[in-house]
CSV table of C-alpha atoms and ligand atoms in Angstrom, one decimal:
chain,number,residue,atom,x,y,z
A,1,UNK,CA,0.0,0.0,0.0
A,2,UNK,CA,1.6,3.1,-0.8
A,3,UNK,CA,-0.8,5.6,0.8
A,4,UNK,CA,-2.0,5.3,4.7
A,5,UNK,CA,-5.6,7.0,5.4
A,6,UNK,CA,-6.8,8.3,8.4
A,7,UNK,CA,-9.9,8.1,10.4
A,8,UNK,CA,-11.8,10.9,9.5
A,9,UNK,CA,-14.6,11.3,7.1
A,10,UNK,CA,-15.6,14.0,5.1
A,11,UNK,CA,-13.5,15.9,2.1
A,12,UNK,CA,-10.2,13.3,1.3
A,13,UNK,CA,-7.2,15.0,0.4
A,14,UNK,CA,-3.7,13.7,-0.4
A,15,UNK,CA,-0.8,14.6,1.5
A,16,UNK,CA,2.3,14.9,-0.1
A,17,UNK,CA,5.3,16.2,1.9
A,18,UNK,CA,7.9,15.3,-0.4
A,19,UNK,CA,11.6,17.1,0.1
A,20,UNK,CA,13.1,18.9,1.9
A,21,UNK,CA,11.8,21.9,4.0
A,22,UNK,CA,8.1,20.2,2.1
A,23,UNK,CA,8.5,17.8,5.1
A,24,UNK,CA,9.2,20.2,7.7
A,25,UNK,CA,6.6,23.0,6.5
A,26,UNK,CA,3.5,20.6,5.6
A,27,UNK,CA,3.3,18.7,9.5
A,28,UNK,CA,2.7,22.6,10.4
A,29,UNK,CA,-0.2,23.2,7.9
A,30,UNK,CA,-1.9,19.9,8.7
A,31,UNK,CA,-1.7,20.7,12.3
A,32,UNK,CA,-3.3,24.0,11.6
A,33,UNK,CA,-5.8,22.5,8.8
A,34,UNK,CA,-7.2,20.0,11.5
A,35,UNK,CA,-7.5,22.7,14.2
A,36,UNK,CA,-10.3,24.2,12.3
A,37,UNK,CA,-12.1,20.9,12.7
A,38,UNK,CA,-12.7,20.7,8.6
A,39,UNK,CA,-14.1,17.4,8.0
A,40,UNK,CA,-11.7,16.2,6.0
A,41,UNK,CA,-9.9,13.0,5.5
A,42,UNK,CA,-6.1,12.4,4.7
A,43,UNK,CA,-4.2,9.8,3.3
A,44,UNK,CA,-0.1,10.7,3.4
A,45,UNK,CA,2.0,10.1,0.3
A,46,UNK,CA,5.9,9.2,0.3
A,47,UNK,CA,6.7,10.4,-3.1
A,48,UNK,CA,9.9,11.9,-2.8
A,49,UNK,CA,13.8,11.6,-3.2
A,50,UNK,CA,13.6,9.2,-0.1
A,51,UNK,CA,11.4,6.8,-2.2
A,52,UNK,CA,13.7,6.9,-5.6
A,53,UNK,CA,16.3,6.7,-4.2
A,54,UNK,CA,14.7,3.6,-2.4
A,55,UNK,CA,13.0,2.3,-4.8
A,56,UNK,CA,13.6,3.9,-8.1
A,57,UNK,CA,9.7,4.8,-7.7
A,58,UNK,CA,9.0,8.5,-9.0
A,59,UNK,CA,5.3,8.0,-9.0
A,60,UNK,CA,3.8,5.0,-8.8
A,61,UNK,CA,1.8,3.2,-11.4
A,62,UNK,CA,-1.9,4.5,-11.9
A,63,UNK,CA,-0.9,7.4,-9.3
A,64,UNK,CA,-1.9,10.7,-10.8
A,65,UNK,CA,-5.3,8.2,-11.6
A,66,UNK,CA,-5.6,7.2,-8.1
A,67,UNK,CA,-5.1,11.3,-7.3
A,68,UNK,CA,-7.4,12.3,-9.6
A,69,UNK,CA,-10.2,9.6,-9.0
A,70,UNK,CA,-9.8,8.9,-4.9
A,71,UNK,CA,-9.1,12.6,-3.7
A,72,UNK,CA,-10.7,16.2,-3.8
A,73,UNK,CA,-7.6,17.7,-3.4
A,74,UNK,CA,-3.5,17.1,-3.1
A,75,UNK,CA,-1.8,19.4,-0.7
A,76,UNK,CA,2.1,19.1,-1.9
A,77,UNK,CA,5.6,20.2,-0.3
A,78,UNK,CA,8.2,20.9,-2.5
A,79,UNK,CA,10.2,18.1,-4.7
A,80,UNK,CA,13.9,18.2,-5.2
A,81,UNK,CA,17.3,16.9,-3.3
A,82,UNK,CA,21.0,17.7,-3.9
A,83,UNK,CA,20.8,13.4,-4.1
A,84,UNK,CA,18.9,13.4,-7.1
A,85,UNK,CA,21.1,15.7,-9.7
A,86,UNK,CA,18.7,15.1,-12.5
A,87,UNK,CA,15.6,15.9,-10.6
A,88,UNK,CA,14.0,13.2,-12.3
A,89,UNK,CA,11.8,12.5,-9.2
A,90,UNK,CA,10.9,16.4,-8.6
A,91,UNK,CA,9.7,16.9,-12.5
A,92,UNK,CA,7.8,13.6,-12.9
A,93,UNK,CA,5.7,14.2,-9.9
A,94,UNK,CA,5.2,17.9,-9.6
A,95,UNK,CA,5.2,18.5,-13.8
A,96,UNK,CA,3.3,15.6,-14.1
A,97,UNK,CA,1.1,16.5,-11.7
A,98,UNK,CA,0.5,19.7,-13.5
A,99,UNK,CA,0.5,18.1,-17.0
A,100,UNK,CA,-1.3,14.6,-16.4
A,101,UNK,CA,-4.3,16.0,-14.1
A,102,UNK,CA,-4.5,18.7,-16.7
A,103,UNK,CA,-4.3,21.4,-13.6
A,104,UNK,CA,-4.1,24.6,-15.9
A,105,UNK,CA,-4.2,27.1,-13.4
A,106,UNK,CA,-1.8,28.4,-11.6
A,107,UNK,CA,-3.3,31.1,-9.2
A,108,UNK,CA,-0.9,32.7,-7.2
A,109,UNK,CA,-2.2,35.3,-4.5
A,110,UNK,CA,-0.1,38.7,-3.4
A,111,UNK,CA,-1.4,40.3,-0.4
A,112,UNK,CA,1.0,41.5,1.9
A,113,UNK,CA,-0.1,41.3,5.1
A,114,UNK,CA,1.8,44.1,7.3
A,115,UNK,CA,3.9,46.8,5.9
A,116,UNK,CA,7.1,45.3,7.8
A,117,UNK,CA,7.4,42.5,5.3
A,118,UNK,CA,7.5,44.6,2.4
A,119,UNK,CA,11.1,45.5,1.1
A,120,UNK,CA,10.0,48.6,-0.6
A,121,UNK,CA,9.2,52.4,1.0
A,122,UNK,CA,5.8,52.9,2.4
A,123,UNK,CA,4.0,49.9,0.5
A,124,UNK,CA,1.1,48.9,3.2
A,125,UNK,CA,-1.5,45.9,2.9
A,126,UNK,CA,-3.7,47.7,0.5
A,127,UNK,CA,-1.4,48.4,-1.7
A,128,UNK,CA,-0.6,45.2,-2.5
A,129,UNK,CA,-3.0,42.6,-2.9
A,130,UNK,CA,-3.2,41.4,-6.9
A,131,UNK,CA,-3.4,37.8,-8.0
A,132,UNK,CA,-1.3,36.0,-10.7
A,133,UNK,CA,-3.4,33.5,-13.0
A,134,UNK,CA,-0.2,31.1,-14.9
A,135,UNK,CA,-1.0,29.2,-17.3
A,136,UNK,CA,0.7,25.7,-16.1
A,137,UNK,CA,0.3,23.2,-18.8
A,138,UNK,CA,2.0,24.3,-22.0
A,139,UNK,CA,4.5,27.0,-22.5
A,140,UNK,CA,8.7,26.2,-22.4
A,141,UNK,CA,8.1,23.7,-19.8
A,142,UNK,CA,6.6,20.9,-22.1
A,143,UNK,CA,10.1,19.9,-22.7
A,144,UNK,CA,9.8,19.9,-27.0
A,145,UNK,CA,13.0,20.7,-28.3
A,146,UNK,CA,16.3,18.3,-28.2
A,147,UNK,CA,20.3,19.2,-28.4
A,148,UNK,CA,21.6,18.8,-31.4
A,149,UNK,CA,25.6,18.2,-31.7
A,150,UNK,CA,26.0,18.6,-28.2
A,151,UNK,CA,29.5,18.5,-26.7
A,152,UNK,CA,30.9,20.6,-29.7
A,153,UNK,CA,31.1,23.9,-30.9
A,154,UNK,CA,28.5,23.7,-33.0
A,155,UNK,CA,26.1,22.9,-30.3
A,156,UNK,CA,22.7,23.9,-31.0
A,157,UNK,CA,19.8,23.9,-27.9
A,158,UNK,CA,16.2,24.3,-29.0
A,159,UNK,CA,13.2,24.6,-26.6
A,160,UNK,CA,10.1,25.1,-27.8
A,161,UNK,CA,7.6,27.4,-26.8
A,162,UNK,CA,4.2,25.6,-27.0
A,163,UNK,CA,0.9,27.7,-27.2
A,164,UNK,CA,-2.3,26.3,-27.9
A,165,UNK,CA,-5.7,28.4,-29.0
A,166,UNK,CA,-7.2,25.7,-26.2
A,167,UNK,CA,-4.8,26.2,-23.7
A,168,UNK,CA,-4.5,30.1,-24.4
A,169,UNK,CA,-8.3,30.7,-24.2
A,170,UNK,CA,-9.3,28.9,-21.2
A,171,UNK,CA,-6.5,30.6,-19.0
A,172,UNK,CA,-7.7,34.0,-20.6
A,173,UNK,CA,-11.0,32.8,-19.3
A,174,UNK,CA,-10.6,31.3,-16.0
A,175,UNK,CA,-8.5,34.8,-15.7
A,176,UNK,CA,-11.6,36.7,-15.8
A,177,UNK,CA,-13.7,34.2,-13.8
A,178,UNK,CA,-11.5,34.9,-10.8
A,179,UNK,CA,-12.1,38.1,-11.3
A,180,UNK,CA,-15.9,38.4,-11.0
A,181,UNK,CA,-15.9,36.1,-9.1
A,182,UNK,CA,-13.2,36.5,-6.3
A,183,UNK,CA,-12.9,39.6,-3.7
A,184,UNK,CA,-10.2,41.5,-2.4
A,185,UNK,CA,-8.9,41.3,1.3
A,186,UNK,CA,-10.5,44.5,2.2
A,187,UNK,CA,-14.2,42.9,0.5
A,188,UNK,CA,-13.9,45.3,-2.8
A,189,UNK,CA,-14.6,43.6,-5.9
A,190,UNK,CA,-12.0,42.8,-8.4
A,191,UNK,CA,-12.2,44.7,-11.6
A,192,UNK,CA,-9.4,44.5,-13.5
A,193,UNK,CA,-7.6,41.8,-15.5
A,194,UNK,CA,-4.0,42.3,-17.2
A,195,UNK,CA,-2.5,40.4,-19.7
A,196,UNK,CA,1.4,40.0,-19.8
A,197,UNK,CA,3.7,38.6,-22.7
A,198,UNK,CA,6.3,39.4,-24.9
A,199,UNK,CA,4.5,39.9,-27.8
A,200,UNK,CA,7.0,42.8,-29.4
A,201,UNK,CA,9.5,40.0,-29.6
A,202,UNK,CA,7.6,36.6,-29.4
A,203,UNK,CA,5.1,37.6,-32.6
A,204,UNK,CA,3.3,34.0,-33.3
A,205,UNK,CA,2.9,33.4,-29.8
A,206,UNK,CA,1.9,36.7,-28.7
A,207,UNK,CA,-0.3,37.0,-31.7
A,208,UNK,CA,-2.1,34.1,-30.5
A,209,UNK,CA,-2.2,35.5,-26.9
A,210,UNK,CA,-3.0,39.0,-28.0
A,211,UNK,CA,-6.0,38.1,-30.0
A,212,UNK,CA,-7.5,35.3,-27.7
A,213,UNK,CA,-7.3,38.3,-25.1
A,214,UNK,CA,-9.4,40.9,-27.5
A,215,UNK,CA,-12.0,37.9,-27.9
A,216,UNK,CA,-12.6,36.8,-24.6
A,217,UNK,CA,-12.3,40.2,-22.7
A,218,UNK,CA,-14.8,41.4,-25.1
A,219,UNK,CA,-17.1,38.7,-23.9
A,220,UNK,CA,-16.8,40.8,-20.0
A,221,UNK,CA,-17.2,44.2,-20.9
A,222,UNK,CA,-17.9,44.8,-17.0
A,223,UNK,CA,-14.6,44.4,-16.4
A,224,UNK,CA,-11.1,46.4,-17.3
A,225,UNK,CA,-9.1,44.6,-19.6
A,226,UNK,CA,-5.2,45.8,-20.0
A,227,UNK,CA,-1.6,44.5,-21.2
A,228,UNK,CA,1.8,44.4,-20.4
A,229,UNK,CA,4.9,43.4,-21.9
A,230,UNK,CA,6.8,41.3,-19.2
A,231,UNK,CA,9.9,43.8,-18.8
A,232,UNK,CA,7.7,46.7,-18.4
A,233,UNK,CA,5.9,44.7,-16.1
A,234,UNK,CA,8.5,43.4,-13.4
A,235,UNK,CA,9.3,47.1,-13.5
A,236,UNK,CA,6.1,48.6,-12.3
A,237,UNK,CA,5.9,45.8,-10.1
A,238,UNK,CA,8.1,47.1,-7.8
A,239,UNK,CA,7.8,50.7,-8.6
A,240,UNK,CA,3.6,50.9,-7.9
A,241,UNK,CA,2.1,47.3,-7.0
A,242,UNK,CA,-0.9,49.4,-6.6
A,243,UNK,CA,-2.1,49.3,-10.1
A,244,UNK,CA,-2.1,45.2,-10.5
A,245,UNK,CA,-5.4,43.3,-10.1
A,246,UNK,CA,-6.0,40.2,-11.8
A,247,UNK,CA,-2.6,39.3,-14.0
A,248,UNK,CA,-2.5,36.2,-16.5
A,249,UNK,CA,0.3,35.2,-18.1
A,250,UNK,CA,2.1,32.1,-19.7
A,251,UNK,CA,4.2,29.2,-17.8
A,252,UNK,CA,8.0,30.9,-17.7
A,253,UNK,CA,6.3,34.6,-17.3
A,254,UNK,CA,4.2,33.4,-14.8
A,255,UNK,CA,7.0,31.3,-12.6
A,256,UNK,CA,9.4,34.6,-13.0
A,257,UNK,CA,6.8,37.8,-11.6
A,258,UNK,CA,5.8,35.0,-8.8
A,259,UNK,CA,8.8,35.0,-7.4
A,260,UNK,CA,9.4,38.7,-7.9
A,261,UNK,CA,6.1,39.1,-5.9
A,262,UNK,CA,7.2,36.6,-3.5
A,263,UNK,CA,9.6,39.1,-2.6
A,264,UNK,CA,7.0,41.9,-2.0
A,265,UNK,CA,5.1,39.4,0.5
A,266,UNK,CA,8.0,38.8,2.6
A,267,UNK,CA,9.8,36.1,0.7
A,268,UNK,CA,9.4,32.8,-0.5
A,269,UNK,CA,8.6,31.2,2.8
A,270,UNK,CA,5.1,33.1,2.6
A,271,UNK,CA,3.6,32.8,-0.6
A,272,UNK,CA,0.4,30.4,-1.5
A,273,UNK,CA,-0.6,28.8,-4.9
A,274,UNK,CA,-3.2,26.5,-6.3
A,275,UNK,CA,-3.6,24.5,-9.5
A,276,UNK,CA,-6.5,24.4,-10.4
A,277,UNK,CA,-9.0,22.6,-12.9
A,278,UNK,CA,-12.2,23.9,-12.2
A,279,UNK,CA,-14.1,20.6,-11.5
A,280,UNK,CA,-11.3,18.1,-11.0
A,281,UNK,CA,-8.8,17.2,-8.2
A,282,UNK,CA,-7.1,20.5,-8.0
A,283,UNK,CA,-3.3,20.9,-6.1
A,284,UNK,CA,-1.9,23.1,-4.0
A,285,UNK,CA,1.5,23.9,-2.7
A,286,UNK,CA,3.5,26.7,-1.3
A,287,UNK,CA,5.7,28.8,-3.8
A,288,UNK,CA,8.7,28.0,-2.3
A,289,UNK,CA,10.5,24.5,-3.6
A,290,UNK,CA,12.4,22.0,-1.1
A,291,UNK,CA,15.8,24.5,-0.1
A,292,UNK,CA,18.2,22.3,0.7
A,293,UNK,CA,20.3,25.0,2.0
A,294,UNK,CA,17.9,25.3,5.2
A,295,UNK,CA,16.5,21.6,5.4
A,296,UNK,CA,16.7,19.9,8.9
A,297,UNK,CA,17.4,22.9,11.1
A,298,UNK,CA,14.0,24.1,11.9
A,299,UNK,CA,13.9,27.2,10.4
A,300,UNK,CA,11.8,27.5,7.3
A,301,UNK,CA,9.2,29.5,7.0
A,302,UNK,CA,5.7,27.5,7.4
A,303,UNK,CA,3.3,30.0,6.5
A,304,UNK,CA,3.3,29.5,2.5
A,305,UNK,CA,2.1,26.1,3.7
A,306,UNK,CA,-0.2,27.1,5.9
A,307,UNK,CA,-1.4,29.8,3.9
A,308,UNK,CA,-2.1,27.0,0.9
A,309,UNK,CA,-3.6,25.2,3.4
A,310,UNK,CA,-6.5,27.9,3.9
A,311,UNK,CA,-6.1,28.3,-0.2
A,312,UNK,CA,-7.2,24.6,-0.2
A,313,UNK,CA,-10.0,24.9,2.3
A,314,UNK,CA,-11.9,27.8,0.4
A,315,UNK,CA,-11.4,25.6,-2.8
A,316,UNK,CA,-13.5,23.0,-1.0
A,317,UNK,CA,-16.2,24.9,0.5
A,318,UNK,CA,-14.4,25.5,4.1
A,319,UNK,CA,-14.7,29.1,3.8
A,320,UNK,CA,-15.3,29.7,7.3
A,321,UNK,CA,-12.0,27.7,8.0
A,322,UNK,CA,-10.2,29.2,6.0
A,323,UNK,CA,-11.0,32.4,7.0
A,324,UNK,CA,-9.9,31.3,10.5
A,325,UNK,CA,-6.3,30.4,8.9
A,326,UNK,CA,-5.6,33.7,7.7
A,327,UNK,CA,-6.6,35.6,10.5
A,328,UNK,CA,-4.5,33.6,12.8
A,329,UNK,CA,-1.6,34.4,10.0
A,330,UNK,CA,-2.5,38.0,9.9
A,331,UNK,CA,-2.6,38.3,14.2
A,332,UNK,CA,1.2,35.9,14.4
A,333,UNK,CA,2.8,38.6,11.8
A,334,UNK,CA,1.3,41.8,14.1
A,335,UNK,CA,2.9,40.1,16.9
A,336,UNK,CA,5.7,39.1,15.5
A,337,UNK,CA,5.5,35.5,16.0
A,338,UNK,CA,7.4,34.8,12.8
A,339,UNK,CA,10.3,32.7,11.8
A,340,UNK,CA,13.6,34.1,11.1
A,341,UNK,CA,13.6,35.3,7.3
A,342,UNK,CA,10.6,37.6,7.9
A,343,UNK,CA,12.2,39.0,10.7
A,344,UNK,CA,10.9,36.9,13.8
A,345,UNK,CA,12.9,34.9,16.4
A,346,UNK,CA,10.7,31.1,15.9
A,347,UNK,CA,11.3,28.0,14.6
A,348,UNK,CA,9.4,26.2,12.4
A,349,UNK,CA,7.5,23.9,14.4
A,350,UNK,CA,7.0,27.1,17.3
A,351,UNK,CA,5.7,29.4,14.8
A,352,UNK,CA,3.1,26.3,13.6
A,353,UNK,CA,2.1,25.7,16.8
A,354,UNK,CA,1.3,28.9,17.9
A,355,UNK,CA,-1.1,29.2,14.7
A,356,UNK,CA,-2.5,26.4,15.7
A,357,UNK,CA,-3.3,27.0,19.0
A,358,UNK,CA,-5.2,30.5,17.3
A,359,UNK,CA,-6.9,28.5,14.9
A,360,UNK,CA,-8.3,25.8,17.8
A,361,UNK,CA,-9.2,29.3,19.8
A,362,UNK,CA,-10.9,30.8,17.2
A,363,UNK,CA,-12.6,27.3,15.9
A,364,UNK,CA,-13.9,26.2,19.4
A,365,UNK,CA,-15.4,30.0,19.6
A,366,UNK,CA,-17.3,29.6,16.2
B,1,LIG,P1,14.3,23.9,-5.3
B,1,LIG,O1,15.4,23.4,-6.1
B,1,LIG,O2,13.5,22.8,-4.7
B,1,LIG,O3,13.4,24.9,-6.0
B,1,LIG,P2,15.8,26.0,-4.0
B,1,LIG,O4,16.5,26.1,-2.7
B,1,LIG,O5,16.6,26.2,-5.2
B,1,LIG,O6,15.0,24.6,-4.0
B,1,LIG,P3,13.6,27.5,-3.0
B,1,LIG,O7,13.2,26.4,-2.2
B,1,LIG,O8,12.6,28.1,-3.8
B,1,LIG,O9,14.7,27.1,-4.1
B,1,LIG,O10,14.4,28.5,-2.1
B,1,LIG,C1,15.4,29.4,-2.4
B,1,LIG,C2,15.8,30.1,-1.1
B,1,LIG,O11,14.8,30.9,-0.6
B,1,LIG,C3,16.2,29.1,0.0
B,1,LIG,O12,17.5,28.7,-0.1
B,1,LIG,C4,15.9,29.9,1.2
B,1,LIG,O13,16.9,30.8,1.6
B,1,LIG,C5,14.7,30.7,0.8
B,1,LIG,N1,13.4,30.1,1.2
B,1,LIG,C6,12.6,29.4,0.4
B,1,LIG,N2,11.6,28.9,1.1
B,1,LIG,C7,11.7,29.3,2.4
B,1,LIG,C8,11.0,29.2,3.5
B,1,LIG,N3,9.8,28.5,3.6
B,1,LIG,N4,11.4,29.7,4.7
B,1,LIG,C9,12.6,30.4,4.7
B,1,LIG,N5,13.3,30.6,3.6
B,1,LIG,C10,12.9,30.1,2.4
């Protein structure tokens, strides 16, 4: 058997720690997911370097079925070990995750939630609180493309770019969904959707992108539809996060401004994504991968887990729960019960705990 379940009924959702600081930050966020008393029932996972390097096993035979057909949701780690140079184990699972379960969305929220995690001058929680929509199944990271003469100085490297009208239009669209559908931390309504690529310089797939934009934004004329190119856009990122909404982008695009944004949050160690096929076993995981550099000494930063964690709740209909989550997030970064890299004095486990102990609080109050 190569998951265990637990005794709980209601939701099911998958538990995969994998590597790394994964297995240090997700015991946190299932701590704090069962404080809210969510009926939910989980079944742990070992997919991981551990179990290739065990086993050879990346994922095991009818896996991403069993995902897809036994769970409502996966809550993942990160995947990747300085054991495992080719990362063979990390891109089967989490690509293949992505790519076999067809999870096309990438949504990627950045709010900041006190002004003393944010690295630029007099940037406070309303200022920044957009959402990246990345598209997650097609792009550069299909791996089309080969080496040709490699080794030699006439080594030539081609990776393709893959856009489909498919692909392109139901990103576009889920873009704008989230946007009517899908409030801001402060309860105003989202209005405005942005789309980013490189169009000046990437003509056949920004054509594409470009005029699958015009069509579907035409079809919302309630809301505000803009564009970008990607270098203008890291730019005003950081000089006035104020004017960013709803953004939807491509695979690379999308994996480079969330890390940028990361930065605005407080870092990797607090950022939250979901992906997401409306209808089917969606997954979610914190932004941040497996950091070796940090793993085993109790320092990571839980609260992109945690924060995924409540992410995953609201996708199931725990609203209320989730709410409860982020409040408890919101009160330990006031009081400064953080871990290091945002500027607090915890560990890992300690900063957990004490959300934990909020979201029992707050749960036994409700
Ligand atoms: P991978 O190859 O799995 O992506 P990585 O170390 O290259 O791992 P990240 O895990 O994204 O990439 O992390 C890069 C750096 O960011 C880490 O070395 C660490 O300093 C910091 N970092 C990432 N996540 C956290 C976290 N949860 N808490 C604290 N610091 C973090």
């Amino acid at each position: 058997m190569w998951y265990v379940p637990c005794v709980s009924s209601g939701k099911r959702i998958a538990v995969i720690p994998g590597d790394g600081i994964g297995k240090e930050v997700i015991p946190q966020a299932v701590s704090v997911l069962k404080a809210t008393g969510a009926q939910v029932q989980l079944s742990y996972f070992d997919w991981s370097a551990d179990r290739f390097l065990a086993d050879g096993t990346t994922v095991p035979r009818d896996g991403f079925a069993s995902l897809a057909g036994d769970f409502d949701a996966v809550l993942v780690g990160a995947f990747g070990d300085p054991r495992v140079p080719s990362n063979v184990h990390a891109k089967e699972i989490l690509l293949g995750m992505r790519f076999k379960m067809d999870l096309y969305a990438n949504v990627r929220p950045v709010r900041l939630l006190d002004s003393s995690l944010c690295p630029l001058k007099g940037v406070e929680p309303k200022d920044l609180d957009f959402v990246v929509i990345r598209e997650n199944t097609e792009g550069v990271y299909v791996d089309s493309g080969g080496i040709f003469k490699q080794g030699t100085a006439d080594e030539v490297a081609i990776q393709e770019d893959v856009n489909t009208h498919k692909g392109v239009e139901r990103i576009i669209r889920f873009a704008f969904e989230y946007c009517l559908q899908n409030k801001k931390a402060d309860g105003t309504s989202r209005s405005r959707v942005l789309m980013c690529d490189k169009s000046n310089a990437m003509t056949y797939a920004g054509s594409l992108w470009q005029r699958v934009f015009r069509e579907v934004s035409a079809e919302y004329p309630q809301l505000k539809s803009e564009h970008m190119y990607v270098d203008a856009l890291c730019t005003q990122i950081v000089r006035d996060p104020r004017q960013f909404d709803v953004i939807v982008t491509n695979n690379m695009f999308g994996d480079i401004i969330t890390d940028l944004a990361a930065a605005l949050q407080g870092g990797l160690g607090m950022a939250a994504s979901g992906n997401i096929h409306p209808g089917k076993t969606s997954m979610f995981e914190p932004v941040h991968g497996s950091a070796p550099a940090i793993t085993g000494k109790n320092i990571a930063n839980p609260f992109g887990a945690i924060l995924t964690s409540a992410m995953m709740l609201a996708h199931l209909d725990f609203s209320p729960e989730a709410v409860r989550i982020e409040a408890a997030v919101l009160e330990a970064v006031r009081q400064k019960k953080l871990t290091q890299d945002v500027g607090g004095n915890l560990g890992t486990r300690e900063a957990g705990e004490w959300i934990a102990e909020r979201v029992r609080e707050s749960s036994s109050a409700a």
